[in-house]
Coordinates of C-alpha atoms and ligand atoms in Angstrom, one line a residue:
X1 CA 11.5 14.5 14.3
X2 CA 10.8 15.7 17.9
X3 CA 9.9 13.1 20.5
X4 CA 6.2 13.3 21.4
X5 CA 5.2 13.9 25.0
X6 CA 4.5 10.9 27.2
X7 CA 0.9 9.8 26.6
X8 CA -1.5 9.6 29.5
X9 CA -3.6 6.8 28.0
X10 CA -0.8 4.2 28.0
X11 CA -2.0 3.1 24.5
X12 CA 0.3 1.7 21.9
X13 CA 2.4 4.5 20.4
X14 CA 3.6 4.4 16.9
X15 CA 7.4 4.6 16.5
X16 CA 6.6 7.5 14.1
X17 CA 6.4 9.6 17.2
X18 CA 8.8 7.9 19.5
X19 CA 11.3 5.9 17.4
X20 CA 13.8 8.7 17.0
X21 CA 15.5 9.9 20.1
X22 CA 16.8 13.5 20.1
X23 CA 19.8 14.2 22.4
X24 CA 18.3 17.0 24.5
X25 CA 21.6 18.9 24.7
X26 CA 21.2 19.4 20.9
X27 CA 17.6 20.4 21.1
X28 CA 18.3 24.1 20.2
X29 CA 20.2 23.2 17.1
X30 CA 18.2 23.3 13.9
X31 CA 16.7 20.0 12.8
X32 CA 19.1 19.8 9.9
X33 CA 22.0 19.5 12.3
X34 CA 20.5 16.7 14.3
X35 CA 20.9 13.1 13.1
X36 CA 18.0 11.0 14.2
X37 CA 19.3 7.9 16.0
X38 CA 18.4 4.4 14.8
X39 CA 15.1 2.8 15.6
X40 CA 15.1 0.2 18.4
X41 CA 14.8 -3.3 16.9
X42 CA 11.7 -5.2 18.0
X43 CA 11.7 -7.9 20.7
X44 CA 13.0 -11.4 19.8
X45 CA 10.5 -13.2 17.5
X46 CA 9.6 -16.5 16.0
X47 CA 8.1 -15.8 12.6
X48 CA 5.9 -18.5 11.2
X49 CA 5.7 -18.1 7.4
X50 CA 2.6 -19.9 6.0
X51 CA 2.8 -20.3 2.2
X52 CA 6.6 -20.1 2.5
X53 CA 7.2 -21.6 -1.0
X54 CA 4.7 -19.3 -2.7
X55 CA 5.3 -16.4 -5.0
X56 CA 4.9 -13.6 -2.4
X57 CA 7.2 -15.4 0.0
X58 CA 9.9 -15.9 -2.6
X59 CA 9.7 -12.4 -4.1
X60 CA 9.1 -10.2 -1.1
X61 CA 9.0 -11.9 2.3
X62 CA 12.1 -14.0 2.4
X63 CA 14.3 -11.3 0.8
X64 CA 12.6 -8.7 3.0
X65 CA 13.4 -10.7 6.2
X66 CA 16.9 -11.2 5.0
X67 CA 17.3 -7.4 4.4
X68 CA 15.8 -6.6 7.8
X69 CA 18.3 -8.9 9.5
X70 CA 21.3 -7.7 7.5
X71 CA 20.4 -4.0 8.2
X72 CA 20.1 -4.7 12.0
X73 CA 16.3 -4.2 12.1
X74 CA 15.6 -7.6 13.7
X75 CA 16.8 -8.7 17.1
X76 CA 17.0 -12.4 17.7
X77 CA 14.6 -14.2 15.4
X78 CA 13.7 -17.6 14.1
X79 CA 11.7 -18.2 10.9
X80 CA 9.7 -21.3 10.6
X81 CA 8.6 -21.9 7.0
X82 CA 5.6 -24.0 6.3
X83 CA 3.3 -25.1 3.4
X84 CA 1.7 -28.4 2.4
X85 CA 5.0 -29.6 0.8
X86 CA 7.5 -31.9 2.3
X87 CA 10.9 -30.3 2.6
X88 CA 14.0 -30.4 4.7
X89 CA 15.6 -27.5 6.6
X90 CA 18.4 -27.6 4.1
X91 CA 15.9 -27.5 1.2
X92 CA 14.1 -24.5 2.7
X93 CA 17.4 -22.7 3.2
X94 CA 18.3 -23.3 -0.4
X95 CA 14.9 -21.9 -1.6
X96 CA 15.4 -18.9 0.7
X97 CA 18.9 -18.2 -0.7
X98 CA 17.7 -18.5 -4.3
X99 CA 14.9 -16.1 -3.5
X100 CA 17.2 -13.5 -1.9
X101 CA 19.6 -13.8 -4.8
X102 CA 16.9 -13.5 -7.4
X103 CA 14.6 -10.9 -5.8
X104 CA 16.5 -9.3 -3.0
X105 CA 18.4 -6.0 -3.1
X106 CA 22.1 -6.1 -3.6
X107 CA 24.5 -9.0 -3.3
X108 CA 24.0 -11.7 -0.7
X109 CA 27.3 -11.6 1.3
X110 CA 28.4 -14.9 2.9
X111 CA 28.6 -13.5 6.5
X112 CA 25.1 -12.1 6.3
X113 CA 23.8 -15.2 4.8
X114 CA 25.4 -17.5 7.3
X115 CA 23.8 -15.6 10.2
X116 CA 20.4 -15.5 8.4
X117 CA 20.2 -19.2 7.4
X118 CA 20.7 -20.4 10.9
X119 CA 17.4 -18.7 11.7
X120 CA 15.5 -20.8 9.1
X121 CA 13.7 -24.1 9.7
X122 CA 10.9 -26.0 8.0
X123 CA 7.9 -27.9 9.0
X124 CA 5.4 -29.5 6.6
X125 CA 1.8 -28.5 6.9
X126 CA 0.9 -32.2 6.8
X127 CA 2.1 -32.6 10.3
X128 CA -0.9 -30.5 11.5
X129 CA -1.3 -28.5 14.7
X130 CA 1.0 -30.8 16.7
X131 CA 3.8 -30.7 14.2
X132 CA 3.6 -26.9 14.0
X133 CA 3.5 -26.5 17.7
X134 CA 6.6 -28.7 18.1
X135 CA 8.5 -26.7 15.5
X136 CA 7.7 -23.4 17.2
X137 CA 8.7 -24.8 20.5
X138 CA 12.1 -25.8 19.1
X139 CA 12.6 -22.3 17.6
X140 CA 11.6 -20.7 20.9
X141 CA 13.9 -22.9 22.9
X142 CA 16.8 -21.3 20.9
X143 CA 15.8 -17.6 21.6
X144 CA 14.0 -17.7 24.8
X145 CA 10.5 -18.8 25.6
X146 CA 9.1 -15.4 26.3
X147 CA 9.7 -14.2 22.7
X148 CA 6.9 -13.0 20.6
X149 CA 5.3 -14.8 17.6
X150 CA 4.4 -13.4 14.3
X151 CA 2.3 -15.6 12.0
X152 CA 2.4 -14.4 8.4
X153 CA -0.5 -15.9 6.4
X154 CA 0.8 -15.7 2.8
X155 CA -1.9 -18.1 1.7
X156 CA -4.8 -17.9 -0.7
X157 CA -8.0 -16.4 0.9
X158 CA -9.7 -19.8 1.0
X159 CA -6.9 -21.3 3.0
X160 CA -6.8 -18.6 5.7
X161 CA -9.6 -19.9 7.9
X162 CA -8.0 -23.4 8.2
X163 CA -4.6 -21.8 9.1
X164 CA -6.3 -19.7 11.8
X165 CA -8.0 -22.8 13.2
X166 CA -4.7 -24.7 13.2
X167 CA -3.0 -21.9 15.1
X168 CA -5.8 -22.0 17.7
X169 CA -5.4 -25.8 18.0
X170 CA -1.7 -25.6 18.2
X171 CA -1.9 -23.2 21.2
X172 CA 0.0 -20.5 19.2
X173 CA -2.3 -17.6 19.9
X174 CA -0.7 -16.2 23.1
X175 CA 2.2 -13.7 22.6
X176 CA 1.2 -13.7 18.9
X177 CA 0.4 -11.3 16.1
X178 CA -0.9 -12.4 12.8
X179 CA -0.4 -10.7 9.4
X180 CA -3.2 -11.4 6.9
X181 CA -3.1 -10.8 3.1
X182 CA -6.0 -9.5 1.1
X183 CA -8.6 -9.9 -0.1
X184 CA -10.4 -9.6 3.2
X185 CA -13.6 -11.1 1.9
X186 CA -15.2 -10.5 -1.4
X187 CA -18.2 -8.4 -0.2
X188 CA -19.7 -7.1 3.0
X189 CA -21.2 -10.4 4.2
X190 CA -18.1 -12.5 3.5
X191 CA -15.9 -9.8 5.1
X192 CA -18.1 -9.9 8.3
X193 CA -18.0 -13.6 8.3
X194 CA -14.2 -13.7 7.9
X195 CA -13.7 -11.1 10.6
X196 CA -16.0 -13.0 13.0
X197 CA -14.0 -16.2 12.3
X198 CA -10.7 -14.5 12.9
X199 CA -12.0 -13.0 16.2
X200 CA -13.0 -16.4 17.5
X201 CA -9.3 -17.1 17.7
X202 CA -7.4 -13.7 17.8
X203 CA -8.3 -10.4 19.3
X204 CA -8.5 -7.5 16.9
X205 CA -5.3 -5.9 18.3
X206 CA -3.4 -9.1 17.3
X207 CA -4.5 -8.8 13.7
X208 CA -2.5 -6.9 11.0
X209 CA -4.3 -6.8 7.7
X210 CA -1.5 -5.8 5.3
X211 CA -1.8 -3.4 2.4
X212 CA 1.6 -3.0 0.9
X213 CA 0.8 0.3 -0.8
X214 CA 0.7 1.9 2.6
X215 CA 4.2 0.7 3.4
X216 CA 5.6 2.5 0.4
X217 CA 7.9 5.4 1.3
X218 CA 6.0 7.6 -1.1
X219 CA 2.6 6.9 0.4
X220 CA 3.9 8.0 3.8
X221 CA 5.3 11.1 2.2
X222 CA 1.7 12.1 1.5
X223 CA 1.2 12.4 5.3
X224 CA 4.5 14.2 5.8
X225 CA 3.8 16.7 3.0
X226 CA 0.2 17.4 4.2
X227 CA 0.8 17.6 7.9
X228 CA 4.4 18.7 8.4
X229 CA 4.1 21.8 6.4
X230 CA 2.0 25.0 6.7
X231 CA 1.8 25.4 2.9
X232 CA -0.5 22.7 1.7
X233 CA -3.1 22.0 4.4
X234 CA -4.9 25.4 4.1
X235 CA -5.6 24.7 0.4
X236 CA -6.4 21.0 0.9
X237 CA -10.2 21.2 0.3
X238 CA -13.0 21.7 -2.1
X239 CA -12.3 25.5 -2.0
X240 CA -9.1 25.0 -3.9
X241 CA -9.0 21.5 -5.2
X242 CA -11.0 20.7 -8.4
X243 CA -10.5 16.9 -8.6
X244 CA -8.2 14.1 -7.7
X245 CA -6.9 11.2 -9.7
X246 CA -5.4 8.0 -8.4
X247 CA -4.0 6.1 -11.4
X248 CA -2.2 2.8 -11.2
X249 CA -1.9 1.3 -14.7
X250 CA 0.2 -1.9 -14.9
X251 CA 1.9 -3.4 -18.0
X252 CA 1.9 -6.9 -16.6
X253 CA -0.8 -9.3 -17.5
X254 CA -2.4 -11.9 -15.1
X255 CA 0.0 -14.6 -16.5
X256 CA 0.9 -17.1 -13.8
X257 CA -1.8 -15.8 -11.4
X258 CA -4.9 -16.6 -13.6
X259 CA -6.5 -18.7 -10.9
X260 CA -6.3 -16.1 -8.1
X261 CA -7.0 -13.2 -10.4
X262 CA -10.1 -14.7 -12.1
X263 CA -11.8 -15.1 -8.7
X264 CA -10.8 -11.6 -7.7
X265 CA -10.8 -9.1 -10.6
X266 CA -9.3 -5.6 -10.7
X267 CA -11.8 -4.0 -8.3
X268 CA -11.2 -6.4 -5.4
X269 CA -7.5 -6.9 -6.2
X270 CA -6.5 -3.2 -6.4
X271 CA -9.3 -0.8 -5.6
X272 CA -10.9 -2.0 -2.4
X273 CA -7.4 -2.5 -1.1
X274 CA -4.7 -0.3 -2.4
X275 CA -6.4 2.6 -4.2
X276 CA -9.0 3.2 -1.4
X277 CA -6.3 3.1 1.2
X278 CA -4.2 5.7 -0.6
X279 CA -7.4 7.8 -1.1
X280 CA -7.8 7.8 2.7
X281 CA -4.3 9.2 3.1
X282 CA -5.1 12.0 0.6
X283 CA -8.5 12.8 2.1
X284 CA -8.3 12.2 5.8
X285 CA -8.5 15.0 8.4
X286 CA -5.4 15.7 10.4
X287 CA -5.2 13.0 13.1
X288 CA -4.7 14.3 16.7
X289 CA -1.3 12.4 16.7
X290 CA 0.7 10.2 14.4
X291 CA -0.4 7.1 16.3
X292 CA -2.3 4.0 15.2
X293 CA -5.6 4.7 16.8
X294 CA -5.8 8.4 15.8
X295 CA -4.9 7.6 12.2
X296 CA -7.3 4.7 12.0
X297 CA -10.2 6.9 13.3
X298 CA -9.6 9.4 10.6
X299 CA -9.2 6.9 7.8
X300 CA -12.4 5.1 8.9
X301 CA -14.2 8.5 8.9
X302 CA -13.2 8.9 5.2
X303 CA -14.5 5.4 4.4
X304 CA -17.7 6.1 6.2
X305 CA -18.2 9.4 4.3
X306 CA -17.7 7.9 0.9
X307 CA -20.7 7.7 -1.3
X308 CA -21.8 4.3 -2.5
X309 CA -20.2 3.6 -5.9
X310 CA -22.8 4.0 -8.6
X311 CA -22.5 1.5 -11.5
X312 CA -23.0 4.4 -14.0
X313 CA -19.7 5.9 -12.7
X314 CA -17.7 2.8 -13.4
X315 CA -16.0 1.5 -16.6
X316 CA -15.0 -2.2 -16.4
X317 CA -12.6 -3.6 -19.0
X318 CA -10.8 -6.8 -20.0
X319 CA -7.8 -7.0 -22.1
X320 CA -8.0 -8.9 -25.4
X321 CA -7.0 -12.6 -25.0
X322 CA -7.7 -12.7 -21.2
X323 CA -9.8 -15.8 -21.6
X324 CA -6.9 -17.7 -23.1
X325 CA -4.7 -17.2 -19.9
X326 CA -4.2 -20.3 -17.9
X327 CA -6.4 -20.6 -14.8
X328 CA -9.1 -18.3 -16.3
X329 CA -12.6 -19.7 -16.7
X330 CA -14.0 -19.8 -20.3
X331 CA -17.1 -17.8 -19.2
X332 CA -15.2 -15.6 -16.8
X333 CA -16.8 -12.2 -16.1
X334 CA -13.8 -10.9 -14.2
X335 CA -12.5 -7.4 -15.1
X336 CA -8.8 -6.7 -15.6
X337 CA -9.4 -3.0 -15.7
X338 CA -11.5 -0.6 -13.8
X339 CA -12.0 3.2 -13.8
X340 CA -14.4 4.8 -11.5
X341 CA -15.6 8.1 -10.1
X342 CA -16.3 8.4 -6.4
X343 CA -17.0 11.1 -3.9
X344 CA -16.6 11.9 -0.3
X345 CA -19.6 13.5 1.3
X346 CA -18.1 15.7 4.0
X347 CA -17.3 19.4 4.5
X348 CA -13.8 19.2 3.1
X349 CA -14.6 17.2 -0.1
X350 CA -18.2 17.7 -1.0
X351 CA -18.5 18.0 -4.8
X352 CA -14.8 17.0 -5.5
X353 CA -14.7 14.0 -7.8
X354 CA -12.0 11.4 -7.1
X355 CA -11.2 9.4 -10.3
X356 CA -9.5 6.0 -9.8
X357 CA -8.1 3.8 -12.5
X358 CA -6.1 0.6 -12.6
X359 CA -5.7 -2.3 -15.0
X360 CA -3.4 -5.0 -16.4
X361 CA -1.7 -5.2 -19.8
X362 CA -1.8 -1.4 -20.1
X363 CA 0.5 0.9 -22.0
X364 CA 2.7 2.0 -19.1
X365 CA 3.2 1.1 -15.5
X366 CA 2.8 4.0 -13.1
X367 CA 1.4 4.8 -9.6
X368 CA 0.3 8.4 -9.7
X369 CA -1.8 10.6 -7.4
X370 CA -2.7 13.8 -9.0
X371 CA -4.3 16.8 -7.2
X372 CA -5.8 19.3 -9.7
X373 CA -6.3 22.8 -8.3
X374 CA -9.1 25.1 -9.3
X375 CA -8.2 27.6 -12.0
X376 CA -8.1 31.3 -11.4
X377 CA -9.9 33.9 -13.5
X378 CA -7.8 34.4 -16.6
X379 CA -9.4 37.5 -18.0
X380 CA -6.5 39.8 -17.3
X381 CA -4.2 37.8 -19.6
X382 CA -4.2 38.8 -23.3
X383 CA -5.5 36.3 -25.8
X384 CA -2.9 33.7 -26.9
X385 CA -0.8 34.2 -23.7
X386 CA -1.1 30.4 -23.0
X387 CA -2.6 30.7 -19.6
X388 CA -4.8 27.7 -18.7
X389 CA -3.9 26.1 -22.1
X390 CA -2.2 23.1 -20.4
X391 CA -4.7 22.3 -17.8
X392 CA -4.8 23.3 -14.2
X393 CA -1.9 23.4 -11.7
X394 CA -1.2 20.0 -10.3
X395 CA 0.5 18.5 -7.3
X396 CA 1.6 15.0 -8.4
X397 CA 2.8 12.2 -6.2
X398 CA 4.6 9.3 -7.9
X399 CA 4.3 6.3 -5.6
X400 CA 7.2 4.7 -7.3
X401 CA 10.4 3.9 -5.4
X402 CA 11.9 7.3 -6.3
X403 CA 8.9 8.8 -4.4
X404 CA 8.8 11.8 -6.7
X405 CA 6.6 14.9 -6.2
X406 CA 5.9 17.6 -8.7
X407 CA 4.1 20.9 -8.4
X408 CA 3.2 22.3 -11.8
X409 CA 2.2 26.0 -12.4
X410 CA 2.2 28.6 -15.1
X411 CA 5.3 30.9 -15.2
X412 CA 6.5 33.5 -17.6
X413 CA 8.2 32.4 -20.8
X414 CA 11.5 34.4 -21.0
X415 CA 11.5 37.2 -23.6
X416 CA 9.3 40.0 -24.7
X417 CA 5.5 40.2 -24.0
X418 CA 3.6 38.1 -21.5
X419 CA 3.5 34.5 -22.7
X420 CA 3.2 31.8 -20.1
X421 CA 4.2 28.1 -20.0
X422 CA 3.6 25.2 -17.7
X423 CA 6.6 24.8 -15.4
X424 CA 7.2 22.5 -12.5
X425 CA 9.1 22.1 -9.3
X426 CA 10.1 18.6 -8.7
X427 CA 11.5 16.4 -6.0
X428 CA 12.9 12.9 -6.0
X429 CA 13.9 10.7 -3.1
X430 CA 17.1 9.9 -5.1
X431 CA 18.3 13.5 -4.2
X432 CA 18.4 12.7 -0.5
X433 CA 21.5 11.3 1.1
X434 CA 19.6 9.0 3.4
X435 CA 17.7 7.3 0.6
X436 CA 19.6 4.1 1.1
X437 CA 17.8 3.7 4.5
X438 CA 14.5 3.2 2.6
X439 CA 12.8 0.0 3.5
X440 CA 10.8 -1.8 0.9
X441 CA 7.1 -1.8 1.7
X442 CA 6.9 -5.4 3.0
X443 CA 10.0 -4.9 5.1
X444 CA 8.6 -1.8 6.7
X445 CA 5.2 -3.4 7.4
X446 CA 6.7 -6.6 8.9
X447 CA 8.9 -4.6 11.1
X448 CA 5.9 -2.4 12.2
X449 CA 3.8 -5.5 13.0
X450 CA 6.7 -6.9 15.1
X451 CA 6.6 -3.7 17.0
X452 CA 2.8 -3.9 17.4
X453 CA 2.4 -0.8 15.4
X454 CA -1.0 -0.8 13.6
X455 CA -0.7 2.6 12.0
X456 CA -0.4 1.3 8.4
X457 CA -2.7 -1.6 8.7
X458 CA -6.4 -1.9 8.1
X459 CA -9.0 -2.6 10.8
X460 CA -12.1 -4.9 10.5
X461 CA -14.3 -1.9 10.7
X462 CA -12.4 -0.1 7.9
X463 CA -12.7 -3.1 5.6
X464 CA -16.4 -3.5 6.3
X465 CA -17.0 0.2 5.6
X466 CA -15.3 -0.2 2.2
X467 CA -17.3 -3.2 1.2
X468 CA -20.4 -1.2 2.1
X469 CA -19.3 1.6 -0.2
X470 CA -18.8 -1.0 -2.9
X471 CA -22.2 -2.5 -2.5
X472 CA -24.2 -0.7 -5.3
X473 CA -21.4 -1.7 -7.8
X474 CA -21.1 -5.3 -6.7
X475 CA -24.9 -5.8 -6.8
X476 CA -25.2 -4.3 -10.3
X477 CA -21.9 -4.3 -12.1
X478 CA -21.8 -2.8 -15.6
X479 CA -20.8 -5.0 -18.5
X480 CA -17.1 -5.6 -19.2
X481 CA -15.7 -3.8 -22.3
X482 CA -12.7 -5.2 -24.2
X483 CA -9.5 -3.1 -24.6
X484 CA -6.4 -3.6 -26.6
X485 CA -3.3 -4.8 -24.7
X486 CA -0.9 -1.9 -24.4
X487 CA -3.7 0.7 -24.4
X488 CA -5.0 3.0 -21.6
X489 CA -8.3 1.0 -21.3
X490 CA -11.7 1.2 -23.1
X491 CA -12.5 4.5 -24.8
X492 CA -15.4 5.1 -22.4
X493 CA -12.9 6.2 -19.7
X494 CA -12.8 9.6 -21.4
X495 CA -16.6 10.1 -21.0
X496 CA -16.2 9.1 -17.3
X497 CA -13.8 11.9 -16.5
X498 CA -15.4 14.6 -18.7
X499 CA -14.9 17.7 -18.4
X500 CA -11.5 16.7 -17.0
X501 CA -8.8 14.6 -18.6
X502 CA -6.7 11.7 -17.4
X503 CA -3.2 12.9 -16.5
X504 CA -1.6 9.8 -17.9
X505 CA 0.1 9.5 -20.3
X506 CA 2.0 12.5 -19.1
X507 CA 2.5 15.2 -21.7
X508 CA 5.8 16.2 -20.0
X509 CA 8.2 13.7 -18.6
X510 CA 9.7 13.8 -15.1
X511 CA 13.1 15.4 -15.0
X512 CA 16.2 13.4 -14.2
Ligands
BG6_1 C1 -0.9 -6.7 -5.6 C2 -1.9 -7.1 -6.6 O1 -1.5 -6.5 -4.3 O2 -0.3 -5.4 -6.0 C3 -1.2 -7.2 -8.0 O3 -2.4 -8.4 -6.2 C4 -0.5 -6.0 -8.3 O4 -2.2 -7.6 -9.0 C5 0.4 -5.5 -7.2 O5 0.2 -6.2 -9.5 C6 0.9 -4.1 -7.5 O6 1.9 -3.8 -6.5 P1 3.2 -2.9 -6.8 O7 3.8 -2.7 -5.5 O8 4.0 -3.8 -7.7 O9 2.7 -1.7 -7.5

């Protein structure tokens, strides 16, 4: 990647454009011969992990911080864990080690662990603002008082305002950034209220609203593929694209998360957050540079151009037996499945349907973006040649860890005559030597937040636009249909997508 020219504005620059330094003496050598140098680690940090004993912290955040440390992506750092529980430093270190062993990548080596565990300390939430401030002071005394602070709010939505207030009272706003977990409100009014509350204590540029889908290597590859090549962008519009599918079925149920899920539902849990964010990467105009402000402007333009979601374009579903899950209200109306059709009312996308689907307890787990191209006239082919028989050409992104991409097309079947078959060109991250450098989504995003890089985070304005788009659906939601566990959702999803068809389940498997 070539270093971008110095910017005149002095604004924050994403490390996408500046992180890799090219040795200028090598500048004439083809890019394949130039190894990008390592990213500079962020400044020393005290990370305050709210909700440190919770599920997200144990599965992703503690193992992620451990991996960042082990891989040399953190400079000096202290991690203060906190939650309402009473615990000792030793107890927190034990919990962190168990988390890294159970959910981290690879073995926990003693040397790595010994260095990491010295960074960990605990303060109980019951000690209030004063206790928290003392704990952060102690951590800062170890690494230098001018270090930065990163507050990670891994807490239920209802607890976030109290944590923000405590941070204000504890005098922990200066030199700080704050990562907030979704949902960012439940509708437009509550999102505005939450944003206003956050802004009473923190400036917007201190706030990092995390959406872990955008930290996935494969999601970033959408931007690389679209904007780093001359091949795709010219055909990336209504003139060549027939429709788009963003399909994220999950096999897991809400077991163990009934309480959270019942108050949230599939639309708020997955669509307003992850699926719409991915849609913005697919649909946005080329930003003037790969820098936070420029990307945010383009993403927000997509959100603003989205048509309100019409209830008649939505299928809500609930898997059989949902009401028996613990934490779920007897009369719950929450959906565990949603499929919808939406559109973007601008010059590039007018008339192109975007179909989104996600749900729990479904037949397969997948995260697919599928771009269906318009079909050519087929009249020149003799009848029975097979042309068009297996649907349109598709460009498919698999957002899974292997970050696969496939381009399917019709090609000639070997032998006499002119019979055609659906073929594909495929790519998988596993084929690249540097795939071991991949950061897990949370790791990447924590590191970006430490560097002050907002590129992959959502702004208050973006969130409010999305809730506005959702308004017609939220005001008048269609009834919830029951679907069998292990299915692809209620039958009505086929009417929704007519005259097109859902790509999943795939008729042909990925290779390899
Ligand atoms: C979370 C949702 O944000 O994303 C979960 O709350 C969902 O309900 C999860 O299962 C899916 O993320 P991933 O990365 O496992 O596909």
